[in-house]
Short mmCIF file of C-alpha atoms in Angstrom, two decimals:
data_model
loop_
_atom_site.label_atom_id
_atom_site.label_comp_id
_atom_site.label_asym_id
_atom_site.label_seq_id
_atom_site.Cartn_x
_atom_site.Cartn_y
_atom_site.Cartn_z
CA UNK A 100 -22.09 22.85 -22.55
CA UNK A 101 -19.09 24.21 -20.71
CA UNK A 102 -19.72 25.40 -17.18
CA UNK A 103 -17.38 27.97 -15.63
CA UNK A 104 -16.93 28.40 -11.90
CA UNK A 105 -15.86 31.35 -9.80
CA UNK A 106 -13.30 29.48 -7.72
CA UNK A 107 -12.99 32.24 -5.11
CA UNK A 108 -16.59 31.73 -4.01
CA UNK A 109 -16.49 27.96 -3.59
CA UNK A 110 -17.03 26.45 -0.15
CA UNK A 111 -17.20 22.88 1.12
CA UNK A 112 -20.53 21.92 2.72
CA UNK A 113 -20.57 22.14 6.52
CA UNK A 114 -21.58 18.46 6.65
CA UNK A 115 -18.12 17.68 5.29
CA UNK A 116 -16.45 19.27 8.31
CA UNK A 117 -18.85 17.57 10.72
CA UNK A 118 -18.05 14.17 9.21
CA UNK A 119 -16.71 11.61 11.69
CA UNK A 120 -13.72 11.25 9.36
CA UNK A 121 -12.70 14.89 9.83
CA UNK A 122 -9.47 15.16 11.77
CA UNK A 123 -6.02 16.69 11.55
CA UNK A 124 -4.40 13.59 13.05
CA UNK A 125 -2.84 12.51 9.78
CA UNK A 126 -0.94 15.69 8.97
CA UNK A 127 2.02 13.42 8.23
CA UNK A 128 0.51 13.04 4.75
CA UNK A 129 -0.18 16.71 4.07
CA UNK A 130 1.17 20.03 5.26
CA UNK A 131 -0.17 23.55 5.32
CA UNK A 132 -3.71 24.69 4.48
CA UNK A 133 -4.91 21.35 3.12
CA UNK A 134 -5.27 19.98 6.65
CA UNK A 135 -8.23 22.34 7.11
CA UNK A 136 -10.39 20.58 4.50
CA UNK A 137 -9.15 16.97 4.47
CA UNK A 138 -10.78 14.31 6.66
CA UNK A 139 -9.05 11.54 8.53
CA UNK A 140 -8.00 8.72 6.23
CA UNK A 141 -10.47 5.84 6.08
CA UNK A 142 -9.00 2.58 7.39
CA UNK A 143 -8.78 0.97 3.94
CA UNK A 144 -6.69 3.92 2.70
CA UNK A 145 -4.37 3.68 5.69
CA UNK A 146 -3.91 0.00 4.82
CA UNK A 147 -3.17 0.96 1.23
CA UNK A 148 -0.44 3.37 2.33
CA UNK A 149 1.14 0.83 4.67
CA UNK A 150 1.23 -1.75 1.89
CA UNK A 151 2.85 0.79 -0.44
CA UNK A 152 5.57 1.53 2.12
CA UNK A 153 6.12 -2.20 2.62
CA UNK A 154 6.52 -2.85 -1.12
CA UNK A 155 8.71 0.24 -1.52
CA UNK A 156 11.09 -0.99 1.19
CA UNK A 157 11.23 -4.40 -0.47
CA UNK A 158 12.09 -2.89 -3.87
CA UNK A 159 14.87 -0.80 -2.31
CA UNK A 160 16.32 -3.80 -0.46
CA UNK A 161 16.27 -5.84 -3.67
CA UNK A 162 18.58 -3.41 -5.47
CA UNK A 163 20.64 -1.82 -2.70
CA UNK A 164 23.67 -4.08 -3.32
CA UNK A 165 23.60 -3.74 -7.11
CA UNK A 166 26.27 -1.33 -8.31
CA UNK A 167 26.19 0.35 -11.71
CA UNK A 168 28.94 2.77 -12.66
CA UNK A 169 28.62 6.08 -14.51
CA UNK A 170 26.84 5.95 -17.83
CA UNK A 171 27.51 7.75 -21.11
CA UNK A 172 24.29 8.83 -22.77
CA UNK A 173 23.23 11.12 -25.61
CA UNK A 174 21.25 14.21 -24.59
CA UNK A 175 20.31 16.56 -27.43
CA UNK A 176 23.29 15.38 -29.53
CA UNK A 177 25.69 15.75 -26.59
CA UNK A 178 27.33 12.69 -25.03
CA UNK A 179 27.18 13.17 -21.27
CA UNK A 180 28.33 10.93 -18.44
CA UNK A 181 25.58 10.70 -15.83
CA UNK A 182 25.24 9.24 -12.36
CA UNK A 183 22.69 6.41 -12.68
CA UNK A 184 21.60 6.92 -9.06
CA UNK A 185 20.56 10.52 -9.64
CA UNK A 186 16.97 11.37 -10.53
CA UNK A 187 16.32 12.66 -14.03
CA UNK A 188 15.32 15.96 -12.38
CA UNK A 189 18.83 16.27 -10.95
CA UNK A 190 20.39 15.31 -14.28
CA UNK A 191 18.33 18.03 -15.97
CA UNK A 192 19.31 20.61 -13.37
CA UNK A 193 23.01 19.80 -13.86
CA UNK A 194 22.93 20.19 -17.64
CA UNK A 195 24.61 23.12 -19.31
CA UNK A 196 22.17 26.01 -19.79
CA UNK A 197 22.77 26.06 -23.54
CA UNK A 198 21.59 22.45 -23.80
CA UNK A 199 18.55 23.14 -21.61
CA UNK A 200 17.59 26.25 -23.57
CA UNK A 201 17.82 24.33 -26.82
CA UNK A 202 15.45 21.67 -25.48
CA UNK A 203 13.04 23.99 -23.67
CA UNK A 204 13.38 27.79 -23.65
CA UNK A 205 11.29 27.91 -20.47
CA UNK A 206 13.41 25.09 -18.96
CA UNK A 207 10.12 23.73 -17.58
CA UNK A 208 10.36 20.06 -18.52
CA UNK A 209 7.56 17.73 -17.43
CA UNK A 210 8.86 14.24 -18.18
CA UNK A 211 11.60 12.34 -19.97
CA UNK A 212 12.20 9.19 -21.99
CA UNK A 213 14.90 6.61 -22.59
CA UNK A 214 15.66 5.20 -26.05
CA UNK A 215 17.48 1.87 -26.35
CA UNK A 216 19.66 0.48 -29.16
CA UNK A 217 16.57 -0.90 -30.91
CA UNK A 218 14.99 2.57 -30.93
CA UNK A 219 12.34 1.54 -28.41
CA UNK A 220 11.29 4.55 -26.33
CA UNK A 221 10.03 4.42 -22.75
CA UNK A 222 8.46 7.50 -21.15
CA UNK A 223 9.40 8.05 -17.51
CA UNK A 224 8.82 10.39 -14.58
CA UNK A 225 11.48 12.97 -13.90
CA UNK A 226 11.90 11.70 -10.33
CA UNK A 227 12.86 8.19 -11.50
CA UNK A 228 16.46 7.21 -12.10
CA UNK A 229 18.40 5.21 -14.66
CA UNK A 230 19.61 2.55 -12.21
CA UNK A 231 16.10 1.34 -11.38
CA UNK A 232 15.20 1.26 -15.07
CA UNK A 233 18.27 -0.76 -16.04
CA UNK A 234 17.70 -3.30 -13.27
CA UNK A 235 14.04 -3.77 -14.22
CA UNK A 236 14.95 -4.16 -17.91
CA UNK A 237 17.89 -6.59 -17.65
CA UNK A 238 20.54 -3.90 -18.14
CA UNK A 239 19.43 -3.11 -21.68
CA UNK A 240 21.73 -0.59 -23.36
CA UNK A 241 20.34 2.96 -23.44
CA UNK A 242 21.64 5.35 -26.09
CA UNK A 243 19.56 8.51 -25.57
CA UNK A 244 17.78 10.49 -22.87
CA UNK A 245 15.08 12.93 -24.03
CA UNK A 246 13.24 15.64 -22.10
CA UNK A 247 9.69 16.83 -22.85
CA UNK A 248 8.20 20.27 -22.27
CA UNK A 249 5.21 22.24 -23.52
CA UNK A 250 7.57 24.45 -25.52
CA UNK A 251 9.66 21.72 -27.20
CA UNK A 252 10.58 22.50 -30.81
CA UNK A 253 8.85 19.36 -32.12
CA UNK A 254 5.06 19.32 -31.97
CA UNK A 255 4.99 15.61 -31.06
CA UNK A 256 7.29 16.26 -28.12
CA UNK A 257 4.92 18.98 -26.89
CA UNK A 258 2.05 16.51 -27.22
CA UNK A 259 3.79 13.99 -24.96
CA UNK A 260 4.22 16.70 -22.32
CA UNK A 261 0.53 17.65 -22.56
CA UNK A 262 -0.55 14.02 -22.24
CA UNK A 263 1.47 13.63 -19.04
CA UNK A 264 0.06 16.89 -17.66
CA UNK A 265 -3.54 15.85 -18.37
CA UNK A 266 -3.06 12.32 -17.07
CA UNK A 267 -1.52 13.60 -13.83
CA UNK A 268 -4.40 16.01 -13.35
CA UNK A 269 -6.81 13.08 -13.62
CA UNK A 270 -5.05 11.48 -10.63
CA UNK A 271 -5.50 14.72 -8.69
CA UNK A 272 -9.19 14.66 -9.60
CA UNK A 273 -9.45 11.06 -8.34
CA UNK A 274 -7.73 11.97 -5.08
CA UNK A 275 -10.09 14.93 -4.59
CA UNK A 276 -13.12 12.71 -5.26
CA UNK A 277 -11.92 10.17 -2.70
CA UNK A 278 -11.50 12.91 -0.12
CA UNK A 279 -14.84 14.55 -0.88
CA UNK A 280 -16.69 11.23 -0.53
CA UNK A 281 -14.53 9.92 2.31
CA UNK A 282 -17.55 8.89 4.38
CA UNK A 283 -18.42 6.26 1.75
CA UNK A 284 -15.08 4.47 1.78
CA UNK A 285 -15.49 2.06 4.69
CA UNK A 286 -19.29 2.17 4.73
CA UNK A 287 -21.05 -1.18 4.96
CA UNK A 288 -23.56 -0.52 2.18
CA UNK A 289 -21.92 2.18 0.08
CA UNK A 290 -18.91 2.04 -2.20
CA UNK A 291 -16.79 4.61 -4.00
CA UNK A 292 -15.08 2.87 -6.89
CA UNK A 293 -12.72 4.56 -9.34
CA UNK A 294 -12.51 3.21 -12.88
CA UNK A 295 -10.27 4.64 -15.60
CA UNK A 296 -8.76 8.11 -15.74
CA UNK A 297 -6.77 8.60 -18.96
CA UNK A 298 -5.74 11.69 -20.84
CA UNK A 299 -7.84 12.46 -23.90
CA UNK A 300 -6.19 12.69 -27.30
CA UNK A 301 -7.06 16.38 -27.29
CA UNK A 302 -7.93 18.88 -24.58
CA UNK A 303 -7.78 17.28 -21.17
CA UNK A 304 -8.84 14.07 -19.47
CA UNK A 305 -11.67 12.22 -17.78
CA UNK A 306 -12.15 9.94 -14.77
CA UNK A 307 -14.87 7.32 -14.34
CA UNK A 308 -16.46 7.16 -10.89
CA UNK A 309 -19.00 4.78 -9.36
CA UNK A 310 -20.79 5.83 -6.16
CA UNK A 311 -22.69 2.64 -5.45
CA UNK A 312 -25.31 1.93 -2.79
CA UNK A 313 -25.56 -1.87 -2.54
CA UNK A 314 -28.57 -1.68 -0.20
CA UNK A 315 -30.64 0.50 -2.52
CA UNK A 316 -28.96 -0.99 -5.58
CA UNK A 317 -28.55 2.39 -7.20
CA UNK A 318 -25.82 4.78 -8.20
CA UNK A 319 -25.44 8.19 -6.56
CA UNK A 320 -25.28 10.98 -9.14
CA UNK A 321 -22.55 13.60 -8.90
CA UNK A 322 -23.93 17.13 -9.29
CA UNK A 323 -22.28 19.77 -11.45
CA UNK A 324 -23.73 22.54 -9.28
CA UNK A 325 -23.35 21.01 -5.81
CA UNK A 326 -20.42 18.57 -5.87
CA UNK A 327 -18.03 19.69 -8.62
CA UNK A 328 -17.24 23.14 -7.12
CA UNK A 329 -16.17 21.51 -3.85
CA UNK A 330 -14.13 18.88 -5.69
CA UNK A 331 -12.36 21.64 -7.64
CA UNK A 332 -11.50 23.42 -4.41
CA UNK A 333 -9.89 20.25 -3.01
CA UNK A 334 -7.98 19.78 -6.28
CA UNK A 335 -6.54 23.28 -5.99
CA UNK A 336 -5.40 22.54 -2.44
CA UNK A 337 -3.70 19.35 -3.61
CA UNK A 338 -1.97 21.20 -6.45
CA UNK A 339 -0.62 23.83 -4.07
CA UNK A 340 0.85 21.08 -1.87
CA UNK A 341 3.43 20.27 -4.58
CA UNK A 342 2.79 16.56 -4.13
CA UNK A 343 5.21 14.30 -5.98
CA UNK A 344 4.24 11.43 -8.27
CA UNK A 345 6.16 8.29 -7.35
CA UNK A 346 6.14 4.96 -9.14
CA UNK A 347 6.43 1.40 -7.87
CA UNK A 348 6.61 -1.98 -9.62
CA UNK A 349 4.28 -4.67 -8.30
CA UNK A 350 3.88 -8.41 -8.63
CA UNK A 351 0.46 -9.80 -9.54
CA UNK A 352 -0.22 -10.80 -5.90
CA UNK A 353 0.94 -7.43 -4.55
CA UNK A 354 -1.30 -5.55 -6.97
CA UNK A 355 -4.31 -7.66 -5.96
CA UNK A 356 -3.58 -6.97 -2.31
CA UNK A 357 -3.15 -3.23 -2.86
CA UNK A 358 -6.43 -2.79 -4.80
CA UNK A 359 -8.49 -5.45 -3.04
CA UNK A 360 -11.46 -3.06 -2.56
CA UNK A 361 -11.72 -2.01 -6.19
CA UNK A 362 -13.33 -4.66 -8.43
CA UNK A 363 -12.53 -2.76 -11.64
CA UNK A 364 -8.83 -2.51 -10.82
CA UNK A 365 -8.87 -6.21 -9.90
CA UNK A 366 -10.37 -7.01 -13.30
CA UNK A 367 -7.54 -5.10 -15.00
CA UNK A 368 -4.93 -6.85 -12.83
CA UNK A 369 -6.37 -10.23 -13.79
CA UNK A 370 -5.72 -9.47 -17.45
CA UNK A 371 -2.03 -9.11 -16.63
CA UNK A 372 -1.75 -12.24 -14.52
CA UNK A 373 1.07 -13.61 -16.68
CA UNK A 374 2.90 -10.28 -16.81
CA UNK A 375 5.92 -10.15 -14.50
CA UNK A 376 5.57 -6.43 -13.76
CA UNK A 377 2.61 -4.16 -12.98
CA UNK A 378 3.05 -0.53 -11.94
CA UNK A 379 1.24 1.86 -9.63
CA UNK A 380 1.65 5.56 -8.86
CA UNK A 381 1.26 7.46 -5.61
CA UNK A 382 0.41 11.16 -5.37
CA UNK A 383 0.02 12.39 -1.79
CA UNK A 384 -1.90 9.55 -0.16
CA UNK A 385 -3.71 8.54 -3.39
CA UNK A 386 -2.52 5.34 -5.09
CA UNK A 387 -3.67 4.14 -8.50
CA UNK A 388 -2.89 1.23 -10.79
CA UNK A 389 -1.26 3.01 -13.71
CA UNK A 390 1.33 2.68 -16.48
CA UNK A 391 2.17 6.38 -16.35
CA UNK A 392 4.05 8.48 -17.11
CA UNK A 393 3.34 11.51 -14.93
CA UNK A 394 4.73 14.93 -14.25
CA UNK A 395 6.94 14.98 -11.18
CA UNK A 396 4.84 17.21 -8.90
CA UNK A 397 1.37 18.73 -8.78
CA UNK A 398 2.53 22.37 -8.67
CA UNK A 399 3.34 22.16 -12.39
CA UNK A 400 -0.41 22.27 -13.08
CA UNK A 401 -1.48 25.89 -13.37
CA UNK A 402 -5.04 26.06 -14.74
CA UNK A 403 -7.91 23.58 -14.68
CA UNK A 404 -11.64 23.52 -15.24
CA UNK A 405 -13.99 20.57 -14.79
CA UNK A 406 -16.78 21.18 -17.25
CA UNK A 407 -18.77 18.06 -18.07
CA UNK A 408 -20.50 15.13 -16.42
CA UNK A 409 -21.80 12.18 -18.39
CA UNK A 410 -23.05 8.66 -17.73
CA UNK A 411 -21.14 5.63 -18.95
CA UNK A 412 -22.41 2.06 -19.10
CA UNK A 413 -19.82 -0.57 -18.28
CA UNK A 414 -19.91 -4.34 -17.87
CA UNK A 415 -21.22 -5.65 -14.59
CA UNK A 416 -18.56 -7.00 -12.25
CA UNK A 417 -19.22 -10.08 -10.13
CA UNK A 418 -17.64 -8.37 -7.14
CA UNK A 419 -20.48 -5.82 -7.01
CA UNK A 420 -23.80 -7.21 -5.80
CA UNK A 421 -26.10 -5.87 -8.47
CA UNK A 422 -29.26 -7.35 -9.96
CA UNK A 423 -28.78 -5.37 -13.16
CA UNK A 424 -26.68 -6.44 -16.11
CA UNK A 425 -24.78 -3.16 -16.23
CA UNK A 426 -23.55 -0.42 -13.96
CA UNK A 427 -24.00 3.26 -14.80
CA UNK A 428 -21.10 5.41 -13.69
CA UNK A 429 -20.41 9.13 -13.80
CA UNK A 430 -17.63 10.30 -16.06
CA UNK A 431 -16.04 13.62 -15.15
CA UNK A 432 -14.29 15.44 -17.97
CA UNK A 433 -11.89 18.36 -18.01
CA UNK A 434 -11.02 21.13 -20.42
CA UNK A 435 -7.54 22.25 -19.45
CA UNK A 436 -5.74 25.45 -20.33
CA UNK A 437 -2.05 24.57 -20.30
CA UNK A 438 -0.54 28.03 -20.00
CA UNK A 439 2.04 28.87 -17.36
CA UNK A 440 -0.07 31.66 -15.86
CA UNK A 441 -0.53 31.70 -12.11
CA UNK A 442 -3.57 30.09 -10.52
#
């Protein structure tokens, strides 16, 4: 059953504002009205951000002395010389209007892709650049750059744009959940653990959430009536902040260090132990292990509606002290209306 909310009437519980986490001391991460509802970052999240900055500096230092000259690439059957240091957003903005209109009449592209000489396609964020991609892929030759929008001529191209939009909204949902349950983060007996948050093949996305009390050995249940309206309100604040999605490549050891408090992410990382590259995305302060791609900022999301909660049984993880064989987690699903109407 779909549940609709009157977003104008939603309010966060007063206990949220009285929380010992509540503070405006970390306004460096957010600006504007969001500071009125966001608590102080738990220590483990501050550590996560510091690690991200450390890895980001290292990646930049690794490539700062590598020079790649201008690059000829095919965009919508036009050979164009591009600056490999420029973001794909900038490349799009500098294109001739006739080319942009032919790709997307609204000129509202959400993501892009690179196609190499072997016709392998890699989807990317619009705020990435070609130089980083070439360095991470041994200077493979790229023949085409494609842009994806909800009004592309090809239906499959529209689908790729929708998938990125839904997937990015799931990260916003996860960030809102972390903020709403901030008092659980560094608690001795309670844990908030995020599982998977993919886009669905049709109509939206979901995110798996475990609110675990190790002392009582039970899972806290998220309420459609009590919790979801407040989570939606936080999501809308995040969207209005125009937060950017940024990507980073990680080694196996770096990924383990970054997600040391999340046993489910650690289990995923372990599966890729022999892989030379793992990737993570940051949106605002929220960081998630993720292959992407994503839209380039949250303001591109116009309409959302969380409408379903369900329970999911997953394998027990040795890192969670549980006498049961399985853990039951809440799965939050979305039905998204992808029009460009105003929120």
